[in-house]
PDB file of C-alpha atoms and ligand atoms in Angstrom:
ATOM      1  CA  MET A   1      11.359 -18.845 -21.476  1.00  0.00           C
ATOM      2  CA  LEU A   2       8.417 -18.254 -19.504  1.00  0.00           C
ATOM      3  CA  ARG A   3       5.135 -19.552 -21.308  1.00  0.00           C
ATOM      4  CA  ILE A   4       1.347 -18.965 -19.948  1.00  0.00           C
ATOM      5  CA  THR A   5      -1.362 -20.541 -21.626  1.00  0.00           C
ATOM      6  CA  GLY A   6      -4.935 -20.375 -21.393  1.00  0.00           C
ATOM      7  CA  LEU A   7      -4.178 -19.418 -17.484  1.00  0.00           C
ATOM      8  CA  THR A   8      -7.864 -18.800 -15.490  1.00  0.00           C
ATOM      9  CA  LYS A   9      -7.967 -18.250 -11.300  1.00  0.00           C
ATOM     10  CA  THR A  10     -11.445 -18.598  -9.599  1.00  0.00           C
ATOM     11  CA  TYR A  11     -11.196 -18.521  -5.972  1.00  0.00           C
ATOM     12  CA  LYS A  12     -13.588 -20.423  -3.795  1.00  0.00           C
ATOM     13  CA  THR A  13     -15.361 -17.238  -3.437  1.00  0.00           C
ATOM     14  CA  GLY A  14     -16.351 -17.176  -6.728  1.00  0.00           C
ATOM     15  CA  ASP A  15     -14.058 -14.304  -8.004  1.00  0.00           C
ATOM     16  CA  LYS A  16     -12.401 -14.758 -11.128  1.00  0.00           C
ATOM     17  CA  ALA A  17      -9.347 -13.490 -10.790  1.00  0.00           C
ATOM     18  CA  LEU A  18      -7.612 -14.528 -14.234  1.00  0.00           C
ATOM     19  CA  LYS A  19      -9.821 -15.142 -16.673  1.00  0.00           C
ATOM     20  CA  GLY A  20      -7.862 -16.794 -19.827  1.00  0.00           C
ATOM     21  CA  VAL A  21      -4.206 -15.070 -19.876  1.00  0.00           C
ATOM     22  CA  THR A  22      -2.076 -16.223 -22.310  1.00  0.00           C
ATOM     23  CA  LEU A  23       1.635 -14.836 -22.886  1.00  0.00           C
ATOM     24  CA  GLU A  24       5.165 -15.356 -23.890  1.00  0.00           C
ATOM     25  CA  VAL A  25       8.410 -13.552 -22.219  1.00  0.00           C
ATOM     26  CA  PRO A  26      11.858 -14.309 -23.909  1.00  0.00           C
ATOM     27  CA  ALA A  27      14.991 -14.752 -22.202  1.00  0.00           C
ATOM     28  CA  GLY A  28      16.366 -11.298 -21.246  1.00  0.00           C
ATOM     29  CA  GLN A  29      12.999  -9.388 -21.454  1.00  0.00           C
ATOM     30  CA  VAL A  30      11.644  -7.624 -18.357  1.00  0.00           C
ATOM     31  CA  VAL A  31       7.760  -7.330 -18.412  1.00  0.00           C
ATOM     32  CA  GLY A  32       6.027  -4.387 -16.498  1.00  0.00           C
ATOM     33  CA  LEU A  33       2.494  -5.922 -15.383  1.00  0.00           C
ATOM     34  CA  ILE A  34       0.531  -2.952 -14.294  1.00  0.00           C
ATOM     35  CA  GLY A  35      -3.049  -2.765 -13.911  1.00  0.00           C
ATOM     36  CA  PRO A  36      -5.275  -1.428 -11.278  1.00  0.00           C
ATOM     37  CA  SER A  37      -5.865  -2.853  -7.602  1.00  0.00           C
ATOM     38  CA  GLY A  38      -8.138  -6.054  -8.090  1.00  0.00           C
ATOM     39  CA  ALA A  39      -7.078  -6.433 -11.738  1.00  0.00           C
ATOM     40  CA  GLY A  40      -5.043  -9.770 -10.942  1.00  0.00           C
ATOM     41  CA  LYS A  41      -1.488  -9.035 -10.489  1.00  0.00           C
ATOM     42  CA  SER A  42      -0.829 -10.739  -7.469  1.00  0.00           C
ATOM     43  CA  SER A  43      -2.974 -13.890  -8.211  1.00  0.00           C
ATOM     44  CA  LEU A  44      -1.377 -14.087 -11.674  1.00  0.00           C
ATOM     45  CA  ILE A  45       2.356 -14.383 -10.200  1.00  0.00           C
ATOM     46  CA  ARG A  46       1.439 -16.461  -7.350  1.00  0.00           C
ATOM     47  CA  CYS A  47       0.029 -19.235  -9.881  1.00  0.00           C
ATOM     48  CA  ILE A  48       3.443 -18.665 -11.653  1.00  0.00           C
ATOM     49  CA  ASN A  49       5.475 -20.306  -9.239  1.00  0.00           C
ATOM     50  CA  ARG A  50       2.059 -21.999  -7.717  1.00  0.00           C
ATOM     51  CA  LEU A  51       1.602 -20.358  -4.603  1.00  0.00           C
ATOM     52  CA  ILE A  52      -1.698 -20.855  -5.195  1.00  0.00           C
ATOM     53  CA  GLU A  53      -3.079 -23.413  -7.977  1.00  0.00           C
ATOM     54  CA  PRO A  54      -4.416 -22.171 -11.160  1.00  0.00           C
ATOM     55  CA  SER A  55      -8.127 -23.662 -11.923  1.00  0.00           C
ATOM     56  CA  GLU A  56      -7.172 -23.916 -15.814  1.00  0.00           C
ATOM     57  CA  GLY A  57      -4.265 -23.468 -18.204  1.00  0.00           C
ATOM     58  CA  LYS A  58      -0.638 -24.004 -18.129  1.00  0.00           C
ATOM     59  CA  VAL A  59       2.795 -22.588 -17.210  1.00  0.00           C
ATOM     60  CA  PHE A  60       6.076 -23.474 -18.674  1.00  0.00           C
ATOM     61  CA  LEU A  61       9.264 -22.513 -17.775  1.00  0.00           C
ATOM     62  CA  ASN A  62      11.472 -23.968 -20.596  1.00  0.00           C
ATOM     63  CA  SER A  63      10.547 -27.310 -20.826  1.00  0.00           C
ATOM     64  CA  LEU A  64       9.438 -27.590 -17.328  1.00  0.00           C
ATOM     65  CA  ASP A  65       5.529 -27.614 -17.229  1.00  0.00           C
ATOM     66  CA  VAL A  66       5.186 -26.305 -13.718  1.00  0.00           C
ATOM     67  CA  THR A  67       1.483 -26.710 -13.425  1.00  0.00           C
ATOM     68  CA  GLY A  68       1.977 -30.388 -14.105  1.00  0.00           C
ATOM     69  CA  LEU A  69       4.188 -30.868 -11.130  1.00  0.00           C
ATOM     70  CA  SER A  70       3.059 -32.671  -7.936  1.00  0.00           C
ATOM     71  CA  ARG A  71       3.034 -30.897  -4.477  1.00  0.00           C
ATOM     72  CA  ASP A  72       6.447 -32.628  -4.181  1.00  0.00           C
ATOM     73  CA  ASP A  73       7.976 -31.620  -6.733  1.00  0.00           C
ATOM     74  CA  LEU A  74       7.359 -28.020  -6.170  1.00  0.00           C
ATOM     75  CA  ARG A  75      10.615 -27.377  -4.855  1.00  0.00           C
ATOM     76  CA  LEU A  76      12.365 -27.981  -8.150  1.00  0.00           C
ATOM     77  CA  ALA A  77      10.302 -25.073  -9.877  1.00  0.00           C
ATOM     78  CA  ARG A  78      10.583 -22.887  -6.436  1.00  0.00           C
ATOM     79  CA  ARG A  79      14.089 -23.498  -7.099  1.00  0.00           C
ATOM     80  CA  ARG A  80      14.217 -22.249 -10.929  1.00  0.00           C
ATOM     81  CA  ILE A  81      12.096 -19.045  -9.953  1.00  0.00           C
ATOM     82  CA  GLY A  82      13.556 -16.417  -8.093  1.00  0.00           C
ATOM     83  CA  MET A  83      11.558 -14.065  -6.241  1.00  0.00           C
ATOM     84  CA  ILE A  84      12.265 -10.590  -5.051  1.00  0.00           C
ATOM     85  CA  PHE A  85       9.627  -8.527  -2.738  1.00  0.00           C
ATOM     86  CA  GLN A  86       8.735  -5.207  -2.027  1.00  0.00           C
ATOM     87  CA  GLU A  87       9.630  -5.462   1.444  1.00  0.00           C
ATOM     88  CA  TYR A  88      13.089  -7.423   1.040  1.00  0.00           C
ATOM     89  CA  ALA A  89      11.776  -9.983   3.350  1.00  0.00           C
ATOM     90  CA  LEU A  90      15.416 -10.238   4.916  1.00  0.00           C
ATOM     91  CA  VAL A  91      16.113 -12.056   7.899  1.00  0.00           C
ATOM     92  CA  GLU A  92      17.186  -8.758   9.966  1.00  0.00           C
ATOM     93  CA  ARG A  93      19.633 -10.070  12.516  1.00  0.00           C
ATOM     94  CA  LEU A  94      21.204 -12.119  10.067  1.00  0.00           C
ATOM     95  CA  THR A  95      24.322 -10.560   7.872  1.00  0.00           C
ATOM     96  CA  VAL A  96      24.008  -9.773   3.929  1.00  0.00           C
ATOM     97  CA  MET A  97      26.368 -13.181   3.606  1.00  0.00           C
ATOM     98  CA  GLU A  98      23.834 -14.864   5.244  1.00  0.00           C
ATOM     99  CA  ASN A  99      21.101 -13.747   3.898  1.00  0.00           C
ATOM    100  CA  VAL A 100      22.513 -14.024   0.298  1.00  0.00           C
ATOM    101  CA  LEU A 101      23.075 -17.948   1.144  1.00  0.00           C
ATOM    102  CA  SER A 102      19.896 -18.669   2.982  1.00  0.00           C
ATOM    103  CA  GLY A 103      18.320 -19.736   0.344  1.00  0.00           C
ATOM    104  CA  ARG A 104      20.924 -22.611  -0.322  1.00  0.00           C
ATOM    105  CA  LEU A 105      21.772 -23.571   3.197  1.00  0.00           C
ATOM    106  CA  GLY A 106      18.529 -23.314   4.620  1.00  0.00           C
ATOM    107  CA  TYR A 107      18.831 -22.612   8.451  1.00  0.00           C
ATOM    108  CA  VAL A 108      21.810 -20.598   8.235  1.00  0.00           C
ATOM    109  CA  PRO A 109      22.569 -20.436  11.821  1.00  0.00           C
ATOM    110  CA  PHE A 110      22.621 -24.153  12.078  1.00  0.00           C
ATOM    111  CA  TRP A 111      25.655 -23.675   9.474  1.00  0.00           C
ATOM    112  CA  ARG A 112      27.320 -20.959  11.378  1.00  0.00           C
ATOM    113  CA  SER A 113      27.220 -22.764  14.683  1.00  0.00           C
ATOM    114  CA  PHE A 114      27.703 -26.092  13.743  1.00  0.00           C
ATOM    115  CA  PHE A 115      30.340 -25.998  10.441  1.00  0.00           C
ATOM    116  CA  ARG A 116      31.823 -22.436  11.374  1.00  0.00           C
ATOM    117  CA  ARG A 117      32.149 -21.515   7.469  1.00  0.00           C
ATOM    118  CA  TYR A 118      29.823 -22.213   4.501  1.00  0.00           C
ATOM    119  CA  PRO A 119      31.366 -24.137   1.302  1.00  0.00           C
ATOM    120  CA  GLU A 120      33.724 -22.213  -0.372  1.00  0.00           C
ATOM    121  CA  GLU A 121      32.206 -22.181  -3.573  1.00  0.00           C
ATOM    122  CA  TYR A 122      29.155 -20.661  -2.519  1.00  0.00           C
ATOM    123  CA  VAL A 123      30.685 -17.850  -0.516  1.00  0.00           C
ATOM    124  CA  ALA A 124      32.616 -17.308  -3.641  1.00  0.00           C
ATOM    125  CA  ASN A 125      29.837 -16.850  -5.847  1.00  0.00           C
ATOM    126  CA  ALA A 126      27.844 -15.109  -3.078  1.00  0.00           C
ATOM    127  CA  PHE A 127      30.510 -12.469  -2.989  1.00  0.00           C
ATOM    128  CA  ALA A 128      30.491 -12.343  -7.026  1.00  0.00           C
ATOM    129  CA  LEU A 129      26.680 -11.580  -6.561  1.00  0.00           C
ATOM    130  CA  LEU A 130      27.597  -8.823  -3.895  1.00  0.00           C
ATOM    131  CA  ASP A 131      29.660  -7.045  -5.996  1.00  0.00           C
ATOM    132  CA  ARG A 132      27.728  -7.360  -9.069  1.00  0.00           C
ATOM    133  CA  VAL A 133      24.871  -5.500  -7.143  1.00  0.00           C
ATOM    134  CA  GLY A 134      27.258  -3.149  -5.342  1.00  0.00           C
ATOM    135  CA  LEU A 135      27.493  -4.189  -2.026  1.00  0.00           C
ATOM    136  CA  THR A 136      31.458  -5.427  -2.061  1.00  0.00           C
ATOM    137  CA  ASP A 137      32.427  -4.098   1.048  1.00  0.00           C
ATOM    138  CA  HIS A 138      28.837  -5.083   3.534  1.00  0.00           C
ATOM    139  CA  SER A 139      28.920  -8.800   3.330  1.00  0.00           C
ATOM    140  CA  ASP A 140      29.553  -8.855   7.307  1.00  0.00           C
ATOM    141  CA  LYS A 141      27.241  -6.163   7.595  1.00  0.00           C
ATOM    142  CA  ARG A 142      23.787  -7.176   9.365  1.00  0.00           C
ATOM    143  CA  ALA A 143      20.793  -6.446   7.290  1.00  0.00           C
ATOM    144  CA  ASP A 144      19.189  -4.452   9.870  1.00  0.00           C
ATOM    145  CA  ALA A 145      22.145  -1.786   9.504  1.00  0.00           C
ATOM    146  CA  LEU A 146      21.377  -1.299   5.718  1.00  0.00           C
ATOM    147  CA  SER A 147      19.144   1.162   3.917  1.00  0.00           C
ATOM    148  CA  GLY A 148      16.446  -0.058   2.147  1.00  0.00           C
ATOM    149  CA  GLY A 149      18.117   0.700  -1.395  1.00  0.00           C
ATOM    150  CA  GLN A 150      20.835  -1.974   0.049  1.00  0.00           C
ATOM    151  CA  ARG A 151      18.513  -4.093   1.363  1.00  0.00           C
ATOM    152  CA  GLN A 152      16.737  -4.574  -1.995  1.00  0.00           C
ATOM    153  CA  ARG A 153      20.090  -5.163  -3.387  1.00  0.00           C
ATOM    154  CA  VAL A 154      20.531  -8.208  -0.841  1.00  0.00           C
ATOM    155  CA  GLY A 155      17.002  -9.758  -2.109  1.00  0.00           C
ATOM    156  CA  ILE A 156      18.485  -9.454  -5.858  1.00  0.00           C
ATOM    157  CA  ALA A 157      21.620 -11.305  -4.962  1.00  0.00           C
ATOM    158  CA  ARG A 158      19.454 -13.878  -2.962  1.00  0.00           C
ATOM    159  CA  ALA A 159      17.158 -14.117  -5.553  1.00  0.00           C
ATOM    160  CA  LEU A 160      20.245 -14.783  -8.387  1.00  0.00           C
ATOM    161  CA  GLU A 161      22.076 -17.058  -5.940  1.00  0.00           C
ATOM    162  CA  GLN A 162      19.577 -19.882  -7.027  1.00  0.00           C
ATOM    163  CA  ASP A 163      20.813 -19.087 -10.738  1.00  0.00           C
ATOM    164  CA  PRO A 164      16.906 -19.209 -11.423  1.00  0.00           C
ATOM    165  CA  GLU A 165      15.727 -19.310 -14.914  1.00  0.00           C
ATOM    166  CA  LEU A 166      12.833 -16.593 -14.021  1.00  0.00           C
ATOM    167  CA  LEU A 167      12.410 -13.739 -12.141  1.00  0.00           C
ATOM    168  CA  LEU A 168       8.892 -12.712 -10.100  1.00  0.00           C
ATOM    169  CA  ILE A 169       9.559  -9.460  -8.464  1.00  0.00           C
ATOM    170  CA  ASP A 170       6.666  -7.872  -6.723  1.00  0.00           C
ATOM    171  CA  GLU A 171       6.551  -3.868  -6.439  1.00  0.00           C
ATOM    172  CA  PRO A 172      10.330  -4.098  -5.824  1.00  0.00           C
ATOM    173  CA  THR A 173      10.554  -0.083  -5.381  1.00  0.00           C
ATOM    174  CA  ALA A 174       6.962   0.546  -3.410  1.00  0.00           C
ATOM    175  CA  SER A 175       9.218   1.251  -0.116  1.00  0.00           C
ATOM    176  CA  LEU A 176      11.902   3.101  -1.681  1.00  0.00           C
ATOM    177  CA  ASP A 177      12.504   6.934  -2.573  1.00  0.00           C
ATOM    178  CA  PRO A 178      12.491   7.800  -6.602  1.00  0.00           C
ATOM    179  CA  LYS A 179      16.223   7.930  -6.782  1.00  0.00           C
ATOM    180  CA  THR A 180      16.671   4.585  -5.346  1.00  0.00           C
ATOM    181  CA  SER A 181      13.689   3.208  -7.341  1.00  0.00           C
ATOM    182  CA  ARG A 182      15.212   4.105 -10.350  1.00  0.00           C
ATOM    183  CA  GLN A 183      18.787   2.479  -9.729  1.00  0.00           C
ATOM    184  CA  ILE A 184      17.140  -0.367  -8.747  1.00  0.00           C
ATOM    185  CA  MET A 185      15.120  -0.889 -11.937  1.00  0.00           C
ATOM    186  CA  ARG A 186      18.284   0.294 -13.770  1.00  0.00           C
ATOM    187  CA  LEU A 187      19.934  -3.032 -11.701  1.00  0.00           C
ATOM    188  CA  ILE A 188      17.127  -5.733 -12.523  1.00  0.00           C
ATOM    189  CA  VAL A 189      16.698  -5.039 -16.019  1.00  0.00           C
ATOM    190  CA  GLU A 190      20.768  -4.562 -16.758  1.00  0.00           C
ATOM    191  CA  ILE A 191      21.367  -7.718 -14.563  1.00  0.00           C
ATOM    192  CA  CYS A 192      18.087  -9.760 -16.517  1.00  0.00           C
ATOM    193  CA  ARG A 193      19.874  -8.677 -19.881  1.00  0.00           C
ATOM    194  CA  GLU A 194      23.450 -10.144 -19.045  1.00  0.00           C
ATOM    195  CA  ARG A 195      21.905 -13.146 -17.551  1.00  0.00           C
ATOM    196  CA  GLU A 196      19.179 -13.865 -20.282  1.00  0.00           C
ATOM    197  CA  LEU A 197      16.843 -14.185 -17.664  1.00  0.00           C
ATOM    198  CA  PRO A 198      12.795 -13.531 -18.148  1.00  0.00           C
ATOM    199  CA  ALA A 199      11.623 -11.320 -15.604  1.00  0.00           C
ATOM    200  CA  ILE A 200       8.293  -9.864 -14.628  1.00  0.00           C
ATOM    201  CA  ILE A 201       7.673  -7.312 -12.483  1.00  0.00           C
ATOM    202  CA  ASN A 202       4.521  -6.366 -10.596  1.00  0.00           C
ATOM    203  CA  ILE A 203       4.616  -2.374 -10.344  1.00  0.00           C
ATOM    204  CA  HIS A 204       1.952  -0.006  -9.769  1.00  0.00           C
ATOM    205  CA  ASP A 205       4.214   3.141 -10.678  1.00  0.00           C
ATOM    206  CA  VAL A 206       3.097   3.350 -14.540  1.00  0.00           C
ATOM    207  CA  LEU A 207       5.961   5.936 -15.114  1.00  0.00           C
ATOM    208  CA  LEU A 208       8.909   4.030 -13.678  1.00  0.00           C
ATOM    209  CA  ALA A 209       8.000   0.874 -15.825  1.00  0.00           C
ATOM    210  CA  GLN A 210       7.719   2.996 -18.857  1.00  0.00           C
ATOM    211  CA  ALA A 211      11.388   4.248 -18.385  1.00  0.00           C
ATOM    212  CA  PHE A 212      13.025   0.812 -17.104  1.00  0.00           C
ATOM    213  CA  VAL A 213      10.968  -1.865 -19.201  1.00  0.00           C
ATOM    214  CA  GLU A 214      10.690  -2.884 -22.808  1.00  0.00           C
ATOM    215  CA  ARG A 215       7.535  -4.408 -22.699  1.00  0.00           C
ATOM    216  CA  ILE A 216       4.369  -3.734 -20.413  1.00  0.00           C
ATOM    217  CA  ILE A 217       1.653  -6.072 -19.958  1.00  0.00           C
ATOM    218  CA  GLY A 218      -1.713  -4.583 -18.477  1.00  0.00           C
ATOM    219  CA  LEU A 219      -4.219  -6.060 -16.674  1.00  0.00           C
ATOM    220  CA  ARG A 220      -7.581  -5.587 -15.959  1.00  0.00           C
ATOM    221  CA  ALA A 221     -10.262  -7.739 -14.297  1.00  0.00           C
ATOM    222  CA  GLY A 222      -8.245 -10.838 -14.946  1.00  0.00           C
ATOM    223  CA  GLU A 223      -7.824 -10.169 -18.589  1.00  0.00           C
ATOM    224  CA  VAL A 224      -4.740  -8.592 -20.604  1.00  0.00           C
ATOM    225  CA  VAL A 225      -5.944  -5.205 -21.832  1.00  0.00           C
ATOM    226  CA  PHE A 226      -2.353  -4.133 -22.905  1.00  0.00           C
ATOM    227  CA  ASP A 227       0.695  -5.720 -24.005  1.00  0.00           C
ATOM    228  CA  GLY A 228       3.181  -3.680 -25.940  1.00  0.00           C
ATOM    229  CA  PRO A 229       6.419  -1.777 -25.755  1.00  0.00           C
ATOM    230  CA  PRO A 230       6.143   1.339 -23.328  1.00  0.00           C
ATOM    231  CA  GLU A 231       5.911   4.079 -25.488  1.00  0.00           C
ATOM    232  CA  ALA A 232       2.825   2.889 -26.915  1.00  0.00           C
ATOM    233  CA  LEU A 233       0.752   2.808 -23.774  1.00  0.00           C
ATOM    234  CA  ASP A 234      -1.520   6.081 -23.486  1.00  0.00           C
ATOM    235  CA  ILE A 235      -1.463   6.780 -19.487  1.00  0.00           C
ATOM    236  CA  ALA A 236      -4.839   8.098 -19.710  1.00  0.00           C
ATOM    237  CA  ALA A 237      -6.815   4.795 -20.949  1.00  0.00           C
TER     238      ALA A 237
HETATM  239  P1  ADP B 301      -4.228  -7.292  -7.736  1.00  0.00           P
HETATM  240  O1  ADP B 301      -2.741  -7.796  -7.630  1.00  0.00           O
HETATM  241  O2  ADP B 301      -3.963  -6.918  -9.209  1.00  0.00           O
HETATM  242  O3  ADP B 301      -4.647  -6.012  -6.690  1.00  0.00           O
HETATM  243  P2  ADP B 301      -5.680  -9.891  -7.288  1.00  0.00           P
HETATM  244  O4  ADP B 301      -4.729 -10.945  -8.011  1.00  0.00           O
HETATM  245  O5  ADP B 301      -4.945  -9.544  -5.443  1.00  0.00           O
HETATM  246  O6  ADP B 301      -5.225  -8.077  -8.061  1.00  0.00           O
HETATM  247  O7  ADP B 301      -6.845  -9.853  -6.744  1.00  0.00           O
HETATM  248  C1  ADP B 301      -8.048 -10.118  -8.112  1.00  0.00           C
HETATM  249  C2  ADP B 301      -8.918 -10.591  -7.563  1.00  0.00           C
HETATM  250  O8  ADP B 301      -9.296 -11.773  -6.704  1.00  0.00           O
HETATM  251  C3  ADP B 301      -9.585  -9.388  -6.571  1.00  0.00           C
HETATM  252  O9  ADP B 301     -11.163  -9.521  -6.974  1.00  0.00           O
HETATM  253  C4  ADP B 301      -9.762  -9.967  -5.478  1.00  0.00           C
HETATM  254  O10 ADP B 301     -10.528  -9.435  -4.634  1.00  0.00           O
HETATM  255  C5  ADP B 301      -9.854 -11.227  -5.607  1.00  0.00           C
HETATM  256  N1  ADP B 301      -8.843 -12.120  -4.577  1.00  0.00           N
HETATM  257  C6  ADP B 301      -7.625 -12.227  -4.583  1.00  0.00           C
HETATM  258  N2  ADP B 301      -7.387 -13.178  -3.752  1.00  0.00           N
HETATM  259  C7  ADP B 301      -7.979 -13.754  -3.108  1.00  0.00           C
HETATM  260  C8  ADP B 301      -8.503 -14.368  -2.360  1.00  0.00           C
HETATM  261  N3  ADP B 301      -7.477 -15.844  -1.691  1.00  0.00           N
HETATM  262  N4  ADP B 301      -9.570 -15.496  -2.198  1.00  0.00           N
HETATM  263  C9  ADP B 301     -10.342 -14.900  -2.966  1.00  0.00           C
HETATM  264  N5  ADP B 301     -10.487 -13.539  -3.716  1.00  0.00           N
HETATM  265  C10 ADP B 301      -9.461 -13.330  -3.907  1.00  0.00           C
HETATM  266  P1  ADP B 302      -1.907  -6.936  -2.651  1.00  0.00           P
HETATM  267  O1  ADP B 302      -1.358  -5.897  -1.995  1.00  0.00           O
HETATM  268  O2  ADP B 302      -1.044  -8.130  -3.228  1.00  0.00           O
HETATM  269  O3  ADP B 302      -3.269  -6.350  -4.048  1.00  0.00           O
HETATM  270  P2  ADP B 302      -4.271  -7.850  -1.312  1.00  0.00           P
HETATM  271  O4  ADP B 302      -4.501  -6.240  -0.321  1.00  0.00           O
HETATM  272  O5  ADP B 302      -4.738  -7.721  -2.631  1.00  0.00           O
HETATM  273  O6  ADP B 302      -2.594  -8.002  -1.834  1.00  0.00           O
HETATM  274  O7  ADP B 302      -4.589  -9.349  -0.813  1.00  0.00           O
HETATM  275  C1  ADP B 302      -4.026  -9.368   0.520  1.00  0.00           C
HETATM  276  C2  ADP B 302      -4.190 -10.845   1.261  1.00  0.00           C
HETATM  277  O8  ADP B 302      -5.598 -10.985   1.211  1.00  0.00           O
HETATM  278  C3  ADP B 302      -3.782 -11.593  -0.257  1.00  0.00           C
HETATM  279  O9  ADP B 302      -3.607 -13.135   0.661  1.00  0.00           O
HETATM  280  C4  ADP B 302      -4.881 -12.002  -0.791  1.00  0.00           C
HETATM  281  O10 ADP B 302      -5.188 -13.537  -1.709  1.00  0.00           O
HETATM  282  C5  ADP B 302      -6.139 -11.865   0.255  1.00  0.00           C
HETATM  283  N1  ADP B 302      -7.358 -11.315  -0.517  1.00  0.00           N
HETATM  284  C6  ADP B 302      -7.365 -10.301  -1.697  1.00  0.00           C
HETATM  285  N2  ADP B 302      -8.957 -10.409  -2.202  1.00  0.00           N
HETATM  286  C7  ADP B 302      -9.602 -11.487  -1.517  1.00  0.00           C
HETATM  287  C8  ADP B 302     -10.705 -11.366  -1.005  1.00  0.00           C
HETATM  288  N3  ADP B 302     -12.015 -11.014  -1.925  1.00  0.00           N
HETATM  289  N4  ADP B 302     -11.223 -12.346  -0.360  1.00  0.00           N
HETATM  290  C9  ADP B 302     -10.411 -13.216  -0.042  1.00  0.00           C
HETATM  291  N5  ADP B 302      -9.276 -12.968   0.349  1.00  0.00           N
HETATM  292  C10 ADP B 302      -8.430 -12.240  -0.638  1.00  0.00           C
END
């Protein structure tokens, strides 16, 4: 479970991006985070994984106090938080398998040239993940040979490879066509339920969010202005 209490973020410029955000995301729940540009969505995501330092407030991931970790211990938090990105953030010239393993093995070409093969249990696990995201026969393809939807599937498999306790997902479908976007949203929600993973999806497409997630949180000017099931959201408001 993710628990955030009284989170504020004031940038050096004086911009108050978050003004006391409190929320909980239980295991298996996928939250769609919506709000106009400048509402504080990316500031919230970045405070949770401490890409930026919150000004006040706490972030707990299960029993781990993420906000209490020293800079040196941040690696620990980052391994527990899987990230999925709009532009996939794959290494284009590496294979699908190498991309999936890149989080664990670091500089994968080093492993390839030096050890010639990767530890077997990692490979077996990565194959299982590729199977789950529908890329069974694509492990040896280079990332730059894939379609957008396939790339995002690799991004999902790579995030799961670190066996995270939370997924933070930034505009996962913004570069995809509508049909592929729906497939990716469905896949993310199914996987989070199966693995009992809490997830926050920063998503600008409100209709897409409403169609797939069970809970929507609306941010405006750094505050939570809506928190409820998608059917309770009045689009006009
Ligand atoms: P969103 O992701 O919802 O578009 P952001 O979190 O990017 O919102 O921005 C929230 C507010 O914080 C905005 O007013 C934005 O201008 C400001 N902001 C974001 N990043 C920075 C930064 N690095 N320095 C100063 N102000 C920032
Ligand atoms: P996003 O697409 O995530 O909303 P933005 O376009 O808001 O991103 O911001 C892009 C970058 O500019 C981010 O790194 C953000 O921190 C920074 N930024 C946004 N607003 C400001 C601001 N008012 N002052 C300084 N940096 C900002």
